[in-house]
DNA sequence: GGAGTCACG
DNA sequence: ACGTACGTGACTCCC
């Protein structure tokens, strides 16, 4: 069998991948989708073809011989979008890392190089495969040269293959005649002019009949469609120029050596490292499993299993200013500790023999009095180790979150890569697989030891770089003054939990079940069949096809059955009201009645987790269960709050900030109208209505006030006329009108918001009053929608984020005062602008005072921070 | 695992 | 023209 060479059209395949596949972004925010798609395509082809030689051709920026003969050539070609342009060096870097030969030549296009190499290789008797997205390449097809054109339809890539024979079958012309076709038709993408009035059909007809443009011109009199005849007559010279332009130069002076192009092992260490950096997790599986071990620097880790040795280690650690730790634990138990005393002395101390979990945790707490404990998640550690704010800690996860809040996880291997100059360490999955710490402790001490040591070492090494980065970005204060103390505040809230009446919750669920069943039957009866009402797909078919309800359609996958869509159709059929009610009840039952009931611990309380490193803006989030979205707007749902009760001898005290985001906006923008309104404690929505609609303050109608309120919300979200029109069910024009009038009323706010966008565009991030940052890479996008999103984010993040900063400060202060004043009352929940305290009855007056003082005093703005406070014997009553 | 839906601020 | 309000998490269906 003859040897085979695979030739790839670099830019064309990258383009295909970019436009045909969804974009991806790695943890640094680099766009990587096209690179990923490119690799997937070529790896697939390589597996199919198994060529001996491989090379990828790229165009250069320099003008080519085509420019010399035709000035407009590619002159008006639209520039590559930013997201694609930044991937060109990445794919070249990747190919280089894989040892793949790249060819380019000034003055020539990739096509010319591919054509030249194809002919040379063919002459040597090789089989040639050319991979490109560009049909122009078909002119190169022969019996030995196959052109492969990938096509992506809805994310699925299929490949069309062409030898000379297939070209003839599909286009009725020989490969060489493809040039004639193109010269006649023209090609707007390549700026090849072509002949006016001649499209694919006419061109094919002419070439099939006459073989070439020249021969057609010889017989120009006979040409049938008058238009084509006259056009060819008039533009013959142009057609010949086009032909020159469209002809691939198969004798380009390309520097090429088959030796260098010989296909070797693609799965090199360098490529592995780059795949890791770009987050190509699926590709990593193709690499040798020992790769990551070979890549990481070999460092000796030690294991200490005896009590006296362990004592000695902690004594040594106590002489350090800072150590790295990795406490291996789950909710119930501690399994061991990774301890990096210095960057060279790294130990794994498993729980074994006389070394118990509580013993280890006690040693850590003692150590932390004089030595700073670095870890990646201090709050989890606090579940076993009794640390207070007087202990010294550093949370590398929280620090990394502040530096880039857009990541979804903050893992050790990312820290090492990002803050230790690209250093590679194995991930938890690589070391332990999917095993829990418990399982690994039982079955894989070696893996657990490595994991503990790598983690301890990394958090130690990363502390200084993280600290420095926080200082350089002006976020050191946010870290030390807000986030670090917040770890202890949140930990206390999680440990305290909130009492929930399980039986009442069950009874509530049962009541729902009765009504849900009734609705189910009514819906089946009206639909004339039983189906799964919870399936939007089935529901859509029943409503819009079977029952013929008008006005459906939306979404990629079918009909939209969202509440706002159905509400507009409720008139048509009574079934719709039943479905809406069913949906509401089903939600209440599954998520709240049943969901919460399953989360009640043995102590009769629910202990949610408050996540500190999730949101892009600086808010906290709540999971397992989410206690920040307990129903309140509808009465039926609101009743659930009756099962959240304080323990005996306590009441709930609930305080929420009144319109904190608008107040933040007033302060940050310095708009005097808004500031004065708040100073005079005016109804802000009514005021906005009176000014925007030009009516006296006391003659504002409820509708006008409602509209003004929506505008105020819109401003905070990053206003757009479309969004506002959706919300108010008005036309875009009317919405735009409201917005315009709003900005006339509050000119400083317009200025302020414009400035937020401009600053974010220049700096690449938006900032809160306290200096917390949120990167906004979307502002640089070439996609209108993405960019508009970036603009709204740039307006919203500083406002939402500043409010988040303020309530975090308030929480820390409240927590601290309750503690320092020896109170038994405890903070139990935070819901973004609301704090809930389980308050001892005898402490009520003082706690109310503490809560009000600390919330109001958390920030001093140009407007007062107003707080609404209520007490009650359930969350329902305290709101 | 993604899409659709819906609960909250 | 493009086609969305900002920030979350849980549940269900369905590939």
Coordinates of N, CA and C in Angstrom, one line a residue, chain A residues 687-780:
Chain A
X687 N -42.5 59.1 43.4 CA -41.8 60.3 43.0 C -41.3 60.1 41.6
X688 N -40.8 58.9 41.3 CA -40.3 58.7 39.9 C -41.5 58.8 39.0
X689 N -42.6 58.3 39.3 CA -43.8 58.3 38.5 C -44.2 59.8 38.2
X690 N -44.2 60.6 39.3 CA -44.7 61.9 39.1 C -43.8 62.7 38.2
X691 N -42.5 62.4 38.3 CA -41.5 63.2 37.5 C -41.5 62.7 36.1
X692 N -41.5 61.3 35.9 CA -41.4 60.8 34.6 C -42.7 61.1 33.8
X693 N -43.9 61.0 34.5 CA -45.1 61.2 33.8 C -45.7 62.6 33.9
X694 N -44.9 63.5 34.5 CA -45.3 64.9 34.7 C -46.7 65.0 35.3
X695 N -46.9 64.4 36.4 CA -48.1 64.6 37.2 C -47.7 65.0 38.6
X696 N -48.6 65.7 39.3 CA -48.3 66.1 40.7 C -48.2 64.8 41.5
X697 N -47.3 64.9 42.5 CA -47.0 63.8 43.4 C -48.2 63.0 43.9
X698 N -49.2 63.8 44.4 CA -50.3 63.1 45.0 C -51.4 62.7 44.0
X699 N -51.1 62.9 42.7 CA -52.1 62.5 41.7 C -51.6 61.3 40.9
X700 N -50.5 60.7 41.3 CA -50.0 59.6 40.6 C -50.9 58.4 40.8
X701 N -51.3 57.8 39.6 CA -52.2 56.6 39.7 C -51.4 55.4 40.1
X702 N -52.2 54.4 40.6 CA -51.5 53.1 40.9 C -50.7 52.5 39.7
X703 N -51.3 52.7 38.5 CA -50.6 52.1 37.3 C -49.3 52.9 37.0
X704 N -49.4 54.2 37.2 CA -48.2 55.0 36.9 C -47.1 54.6 38.0
X705 N -47.5 54.4 39.2 CA -46.5 54.0 40.2 C -45.9 52.6 39.9
X706 N -46.8 51.7 39.5 CA -46.3 50.4 39.1 C -45.3 50.4 38.0
X707 N -45.6 51.2 37.0 CA -44.7 51.4 35.9 C -43.4 52.0 36.3
X708 N -43.5 53.0 37.1 CA -42.3 53.7 37.6 C -41.4 52.7 38.4
X709 N -42.1 51.8 39.2 CA -41.3 50.9 39.9 C -40.6 49.9 39.0
X710 N -41.2 49.5 38.0 CA -40.6 48.6 37.0 C -39.4 49.3 36.3
X711 N -39.5 50.6 36.1 CA -38.4 51.3 35.5 C -37.2 51.4 36.5
X712 N -37.5 51.6 37.8 CA -36.5 51.6 38.8 C -35.8 50.3 38.9
X713 N -36.5 49.2 38.8 CA -35.9 47.9 38.7 C -35.0 47.7 37.5
X714 N -35.6 48.2 36.4 CA -34.9 48.1 35.1 C -33.5 48.8 35.2
X715 N -33.5 49.9 35.8 CA -32.3 50.7 36.0 C -31.2 49.9 36.7
X716 N -31.7 49.2 37.8 CA -30.7 48.4 38.5 C -30.2 47.2 37.7
X717 N -31.1 46.7 36.9 CA -30.7 45.5 36.1 C -29.8 45.8 34.9
X718 N -29.7 47.1 34.6 CA -29.0 47.5 33.4 C -30.1 47.6 32.3
X719 N -30.6 48.8 32.3 CA -31.9 49.1 31.5 C -31.8 48.7 30.0
X720 N -32.8 48.2 29.5 CA -33.0 48.0 28.0 C -34.5 48.2 27.7
X721 N -34.8 48.8 26.6 CA -36.2 49.0 26.3 C -36.9 47.7 26.1
X722 N -36.2 46.8 25.5 CA -36.8 45.5 25.3 C -37.2 44.8 26.6
X723 N -36.3 44.7 27.5 CA -36.5 44.1 28.8 C -37.7 44.7 29.5
X724 N -37.7 46.1 29.5 CA -38.8 46.8 30.2 C -40.1 46.5 29.5
X725 N -40.1 46.5 28.2 CA -41.3 46.3 27.5 C -41.9 44.9 27.8
X726 N -41.0 43.9 27.9 CA -41.5 42.6 28.2 C -42.1 42.6 29.6
X727 N -41.5 43.2 30.5 CA -41.9 43.2 31.9 C -43.3 43.9 32.0
X728 N -43.5 45.0 31.3 CA -44.7 45.7 31.5 C -45.7 45.4 30.4
X729 N -45.4 44.5 29.5 CA -46.3 44.2 28.4 C -46.7 45.5 27.6
X730 N -45.7 46.3 27.3 CA -45.9 47.5 26.5 C -45.0 47.4 25.3
X731 N -45.2 48.4 24.4 CA -44.3 48.3 23.2 C -42.9 48.8 23.6
X732 N -42.0 48.4 22.7 CA -40.6 48.8 22.9 C -40.5 50.3 22.9
X733 N -41.3 50.9 22.0 CA -41.3 52.4 21.8 C -41.7 53.0 23.1
X734 N -42.8 52.6 23.7 CA -43.2 53.1 25.0 C -42.2 53.0 26.1
X735 N -41.6 51.8 26.1 CA -40.6 51.5 27.1 C -39.4 52.5 26.9
X736 N -39.0 52.6 25.7 CA -37.9 53.5 25.4 C -38.2 55.0 25.9
X737 N -39.4 55.3 25.7 CA -39.9 56.6 26.1 C -39.8 56.8 27.6
X738 N -40.3 55.8 28.3 CA -40.1 55.8 29.8 C -38.7 56.1 30.2
X739 N -37.8 55.3 29.6 CA -36.4 55.3 29.9 C -35.8 56.7 29.7
X740 N -36.2 57.2 28.5 CA -35.7 58.5 28.1 C -36.1 59.6 29.2
X741 N -37.4 59.5 29.5 CA -37.9 60.5 30.5 C -37.2 60.3 31.9
X742 N -37.0 59.0 32.2 CA -36.3 58.8 33.5 C -35.0 59.4 33.5
X743 N -34.2 59.3 32.4 CA -32.9 59.9 32.4 C -32.9 61.4 32.3
X744 N -34.0 61.9 31.8 CA -34.1 63.4 31.8 C -34.3 63.9 33.3
X745 N -35.1 63.0 34.0 CA -35.3 63.4 35.4 C -34.1 63.2 36.3
X746 N -33.4 62.1 36.0 CA -32.2 61.9 36.8 C -30.9 61.8 35.9
X747 N -30.5 63.0 35.4 CA -29.4 63.0 34.5 C -28.1 62.4 35.0
X748 N -27.9 62.6 36.3 CA -26.6 62.1 36.9 C -26.6 60.5 36.8
X749 N -27.8 59.9 36.8 CA -27.8 58.5 36.8 C -27.4 58.0 35.4
X750 N -27.9 58.7 34.4 CA -27.5 58.3 33.0 C -26.0 58.4 32.9
X751 N -25.4 59.5 33.4 CA -24.0 59.7 33.3 C -23.3 58.6 34.0
X752 N -23.8 58.3 35.2 CA -23.1 57.3 36.1 C -23.1 55.9 35.4
X753 N -24.3 55.5 34.8 CA -24.4 54.2 34.2 C -23.5 54.1 33.0
X754 N -23.5 55.2 32.2 CA -22.6 55.3 31.0 C -21.2 55.1 31.4
X755 N -20.8 55.8 32.5 CA -19.5 55.7 33.0 C -19.1 54.3 33.5
X756 N -20.1 53.6 34.1 CA -19.8 52.3 34.6 C -19.4 51.4 33.4
X757 N -20.2 51.5 32.3 CA -19.9 50.7 31.1 C -18.6 51.0 30.5
X758 N -18.3 52.3 30.4 CA -17.1 52.8 29.8 C -15.9 52.3 30.6
X759 N -16.0 52.4 31.9 CA -14.9 52.0 32.8 C -14.7 50.5 32.7
X760 N -15.8 49.8 32.7 CA -15.7 48.3 32.6 C -15.0 47.9 31.3
X761 N -15.4 48.6 30.2 CA -14.8 48.3 28.9 C -13.3 48.5 28.9
X762 N -12.9 49.7 29.5 CA -11.5 50.0 29.5 C -10.7 49.0 30.4
X763 N -11.3 48.7 31.6 CA -10.5 47.9 32.6 C -10.7 46.4 32.4
X764 N -11.8 46.1 31.8 CA -12.2 44.7 31.7 C -12.9 44.1 32.9
X765 N -13.2 45.0 33.9 CA -14.0 44.5 35.0 C -14.9 45.7 35.6
X766 N -15.9 45.3 36.3 CA -16.7 46.3 37.0 C -16.4 46.2 38.5
X767 N -16.5 47.3 39.2 CA -16.1 47.3 40.6 C -17.2 47.8 41.6
X768 N -17.2 47.2 42.8 CA -18.2 47.8 43.8 C -17.5 48.9 44.5
X769 N -18.3 49.6 45.4 CA -17.8 50.7 46.2 C -16.6 50.2 47.0
X770 N -16.5 49.0 47.4 CA -15.4 48.5 48.2 C -14.3 47.9 47.4
X771 N -14.4 47.9 46.1 CA -13.3 47.4 45.3 C -13.4 46.0 44.9
X772 N -14.5 45.3 45.2 CA -14.7 44.0 44.7 C -14.9 44.1 43.2
X773 N -14.3 43.1 42.5 CA -14.3 43.2 41.0 C -15.1 42.0 40.4
X774 N -15.7 42.3 39.3 CA -16.3 41.3 38.4 C -15.8 41.5 37.0
X775 N -15.1 40.5 36.5 CA -14.6 40.7 35.1 C -15.8 40.7 34.1
X776 N -15.8 41.5 33.1 CA -16.9 41.5 32.1 C -16.3 41.3 30.7
X777 N -15.8 40.0 30.4 CA -15.2 39.8 29.1 C -16.2 40.0 27.9
X778 N -17.5 39.9 28.2 CA -18.5 40.0 27.2 C -18.4 41.3 26.5
X779 N -17.9 42.4 27.2 CA -17.9 43.7 26.6 C -17.0 43.7 25.3
X780 N -16.1 42.8 25.2 CA -15.2 42.8 24.1 C -15.7 41.9 23.0

